[in-house]
GROMACS .gro file of C-alpha atoms in nm:
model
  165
    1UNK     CA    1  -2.722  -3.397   1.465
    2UNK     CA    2  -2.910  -3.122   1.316
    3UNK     CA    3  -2.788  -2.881   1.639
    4UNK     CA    4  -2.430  -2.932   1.509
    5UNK     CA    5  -2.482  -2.823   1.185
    6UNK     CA    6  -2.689  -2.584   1.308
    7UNK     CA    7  -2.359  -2.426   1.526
    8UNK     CA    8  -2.166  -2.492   1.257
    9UNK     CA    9  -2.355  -2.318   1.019
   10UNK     CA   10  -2.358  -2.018   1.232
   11UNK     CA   11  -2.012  -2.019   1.312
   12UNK     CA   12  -1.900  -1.974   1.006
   13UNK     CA   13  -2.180  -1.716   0.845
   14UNK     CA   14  -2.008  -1.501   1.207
   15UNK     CA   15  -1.664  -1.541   1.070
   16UNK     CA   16  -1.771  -1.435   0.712
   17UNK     CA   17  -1.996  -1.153   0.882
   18UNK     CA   18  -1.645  -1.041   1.076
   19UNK     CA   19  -1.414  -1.076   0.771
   20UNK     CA   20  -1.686  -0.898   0.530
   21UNK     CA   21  -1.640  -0.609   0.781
   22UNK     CA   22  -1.278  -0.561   0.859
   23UNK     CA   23  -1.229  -0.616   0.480
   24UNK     CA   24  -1.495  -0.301   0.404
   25UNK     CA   25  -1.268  -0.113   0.700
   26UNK     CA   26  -0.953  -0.150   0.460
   27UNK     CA   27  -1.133  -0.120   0.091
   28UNK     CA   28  -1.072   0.253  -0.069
   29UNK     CA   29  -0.810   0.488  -0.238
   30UNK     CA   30  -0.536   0.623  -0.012
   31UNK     CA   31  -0.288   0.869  -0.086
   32UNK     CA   32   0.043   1.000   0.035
   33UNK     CA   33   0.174   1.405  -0.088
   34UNK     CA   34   0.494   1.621  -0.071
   35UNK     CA   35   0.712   1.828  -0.187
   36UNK     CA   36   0.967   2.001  -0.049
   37UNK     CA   37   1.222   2.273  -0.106
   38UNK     CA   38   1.537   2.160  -0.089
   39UNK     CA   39   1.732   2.509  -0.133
   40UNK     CA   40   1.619   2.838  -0.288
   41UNK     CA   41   1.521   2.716  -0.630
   42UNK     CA   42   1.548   2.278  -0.611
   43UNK     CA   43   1.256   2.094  -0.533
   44UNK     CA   44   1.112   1.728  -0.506
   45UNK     CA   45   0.789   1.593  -0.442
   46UNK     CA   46   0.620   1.291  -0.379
   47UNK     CA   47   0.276   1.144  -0.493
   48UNK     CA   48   0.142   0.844  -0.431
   49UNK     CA   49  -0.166   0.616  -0.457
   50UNK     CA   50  -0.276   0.297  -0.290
   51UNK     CA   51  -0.594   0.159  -0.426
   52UNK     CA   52  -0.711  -0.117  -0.207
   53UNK     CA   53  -1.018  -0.387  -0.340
   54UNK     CA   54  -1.177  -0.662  -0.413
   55UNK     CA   55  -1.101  -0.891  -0.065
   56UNK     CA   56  -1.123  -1.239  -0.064
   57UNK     CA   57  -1.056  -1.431   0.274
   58UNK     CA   58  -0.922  -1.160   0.386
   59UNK     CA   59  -0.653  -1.066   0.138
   60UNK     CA   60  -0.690  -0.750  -0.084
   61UNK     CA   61  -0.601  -0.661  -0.413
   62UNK     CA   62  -0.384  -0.342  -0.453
   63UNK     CA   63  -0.303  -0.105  -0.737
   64UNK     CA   64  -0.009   0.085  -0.613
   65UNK     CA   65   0.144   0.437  -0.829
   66UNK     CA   66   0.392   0.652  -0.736
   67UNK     CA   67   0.519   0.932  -0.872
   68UNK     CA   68   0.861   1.109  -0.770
   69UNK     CA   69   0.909   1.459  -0.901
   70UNK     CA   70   1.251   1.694  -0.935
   71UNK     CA   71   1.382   2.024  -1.076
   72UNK     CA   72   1.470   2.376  -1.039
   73UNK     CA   73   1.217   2.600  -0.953
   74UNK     CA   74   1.083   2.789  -1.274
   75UNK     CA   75   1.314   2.595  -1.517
   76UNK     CA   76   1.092   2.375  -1.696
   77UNK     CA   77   1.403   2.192  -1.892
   78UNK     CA   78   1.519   2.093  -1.562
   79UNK     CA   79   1.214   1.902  -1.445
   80UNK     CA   80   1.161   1.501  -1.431
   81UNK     CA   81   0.979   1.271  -1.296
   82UNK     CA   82   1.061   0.892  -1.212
   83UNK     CA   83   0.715   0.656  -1.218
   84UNK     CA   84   0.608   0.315  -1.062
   85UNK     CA   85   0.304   0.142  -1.157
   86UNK     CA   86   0.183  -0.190  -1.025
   87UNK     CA   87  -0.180  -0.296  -1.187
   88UNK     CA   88  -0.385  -0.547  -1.011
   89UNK     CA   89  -0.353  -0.712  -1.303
   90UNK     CA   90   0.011  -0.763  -1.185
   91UNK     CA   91  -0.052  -0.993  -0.892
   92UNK     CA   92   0.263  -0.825  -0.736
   93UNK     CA   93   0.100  -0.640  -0.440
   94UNK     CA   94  -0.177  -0.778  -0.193
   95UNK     CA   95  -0.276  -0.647   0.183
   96UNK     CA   96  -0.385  -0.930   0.419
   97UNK     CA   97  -0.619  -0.798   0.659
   98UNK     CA   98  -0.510  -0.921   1.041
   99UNK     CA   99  -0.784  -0.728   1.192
  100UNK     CA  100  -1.043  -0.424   1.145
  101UNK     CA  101  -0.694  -0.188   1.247
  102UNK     CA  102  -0.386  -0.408   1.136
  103UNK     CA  103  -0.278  -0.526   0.812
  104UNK     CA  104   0.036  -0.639   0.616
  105UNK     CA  105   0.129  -0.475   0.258
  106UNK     CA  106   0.298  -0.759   0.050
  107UNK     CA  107   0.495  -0.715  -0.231
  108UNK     CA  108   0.511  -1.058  -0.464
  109UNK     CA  109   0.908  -1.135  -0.550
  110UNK     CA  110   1.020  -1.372  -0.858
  111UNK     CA  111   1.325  -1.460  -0.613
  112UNK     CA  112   1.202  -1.659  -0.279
  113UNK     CA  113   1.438  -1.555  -0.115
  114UNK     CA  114   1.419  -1.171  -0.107
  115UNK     CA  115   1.043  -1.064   0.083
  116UNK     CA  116   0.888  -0.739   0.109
  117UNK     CA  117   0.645  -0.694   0.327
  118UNK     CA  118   0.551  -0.406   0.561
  119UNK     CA  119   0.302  -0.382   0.866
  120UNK     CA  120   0.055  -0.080   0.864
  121UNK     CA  121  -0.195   0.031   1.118
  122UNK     CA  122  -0.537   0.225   1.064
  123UNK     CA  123  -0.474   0.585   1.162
  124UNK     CA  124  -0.809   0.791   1.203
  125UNK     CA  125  -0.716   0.961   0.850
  126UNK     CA  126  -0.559   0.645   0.677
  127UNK     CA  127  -0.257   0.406   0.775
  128UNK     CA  128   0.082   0.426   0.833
  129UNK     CA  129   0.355   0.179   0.819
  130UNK     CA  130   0.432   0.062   1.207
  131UNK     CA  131   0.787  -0.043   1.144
  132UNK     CA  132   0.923   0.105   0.841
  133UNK     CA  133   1.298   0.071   0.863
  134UNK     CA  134   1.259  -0.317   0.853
  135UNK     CA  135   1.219  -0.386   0.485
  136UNK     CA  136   1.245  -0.037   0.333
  137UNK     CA  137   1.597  -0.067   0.122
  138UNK     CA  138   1.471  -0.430   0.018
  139UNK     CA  139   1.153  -0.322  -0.086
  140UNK     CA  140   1.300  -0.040  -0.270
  141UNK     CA  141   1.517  -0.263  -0.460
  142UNK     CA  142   1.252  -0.543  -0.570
  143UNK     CA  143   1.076  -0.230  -0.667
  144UNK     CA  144   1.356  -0.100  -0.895
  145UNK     CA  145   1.319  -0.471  -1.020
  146UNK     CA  146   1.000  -0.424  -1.142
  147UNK     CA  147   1.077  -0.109  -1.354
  148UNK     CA  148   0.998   0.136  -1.087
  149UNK     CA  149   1.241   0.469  -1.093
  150UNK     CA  150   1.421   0.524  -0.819
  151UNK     CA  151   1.251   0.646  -0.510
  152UNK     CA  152   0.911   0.537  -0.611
  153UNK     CA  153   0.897   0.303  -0.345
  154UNK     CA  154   0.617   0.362  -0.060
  155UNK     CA  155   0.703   0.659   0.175
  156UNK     CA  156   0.757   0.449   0.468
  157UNK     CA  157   0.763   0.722   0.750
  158UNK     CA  158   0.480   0.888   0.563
  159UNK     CA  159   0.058   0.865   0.620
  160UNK     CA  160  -0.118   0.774   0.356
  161UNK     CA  161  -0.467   0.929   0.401
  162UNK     CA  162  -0.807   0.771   0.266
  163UNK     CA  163  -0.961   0.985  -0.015
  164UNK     CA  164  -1.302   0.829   0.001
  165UNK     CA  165  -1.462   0.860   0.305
   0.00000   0.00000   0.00000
């Protein structure tokens, strides 16, 4: 009897030992950058932050900001920004770690029916989302939901590179 415990015992400090690890793989500050030119003098840019921490079985808490910047170049009136904020405080955005390369960003909705979730892989600078086109306009929507300006939502074609490391 005291063999089985014994396995037991070990089987589970393994899986803890594994899920301690792939969580550590994910844990960090991640961030996605751009701007571009659109003509001569209008711009946009794009910054964004994914702050991933504190796992617990294997699902992460996330503090997610974006910011989404316009204007004319050298015409300070003309610029604007649009924000999004989610605290982990919020309990709106998770990651559950599948493995040590594979995860799945969640988005928490008041409406069951409406899901945003997106698939991202570890890239040797960060992650990138696998299949982006899947949930993009929904997620963009709940996002508007939550008081997010338009275009906030994650840059889905976009790699979001660890800061940290």
């Amino acid at each position: 009897m005291k063999n089985v415990f014994f396995i037991l015992f070990l089987i589970v400090n393994l899986y803890s030992d594994n899920e301690n690890f792939e969580s550590k793989e994910w844990v960090g500050n991640y961030s996605f950058e751009d701007q571009i030119m659109l003509d001569k003098e209008n711009y946009r840019g794009h910054i964004q932050d994914l702050n991933i921490s504190m796992c617990k079985n294997n699902i992460c808490n996330v503090r997610f900001e974006s910011y989404r910047t316009y204007g004319v170049k050298g015409d300070k009136d003309s610029e604007g920004a649009n924000i999004c904020l989610i605290e982990v405080e919020d309990k709106a955005m998770n990651l559950q770690i599948l493995s040590s390369k594979e995860a799945v960003l969640k988005l928490a909705t008041n409406d069951k029916s409406k899901k945003c979730s997106a698939n991202i892989i570890k890239t040797d600078k960060g992650f990138k989302f696998t299949k982006p086109e899947i949930n993009a306009n929904e997620c963009a929507n709940i996002l508007i939901d939550y008081g997010c300006g338009e275009g906030t939502d994650p840059y889905w074609d976009g790699e979001f590179i660890r800061k940290d490391k």
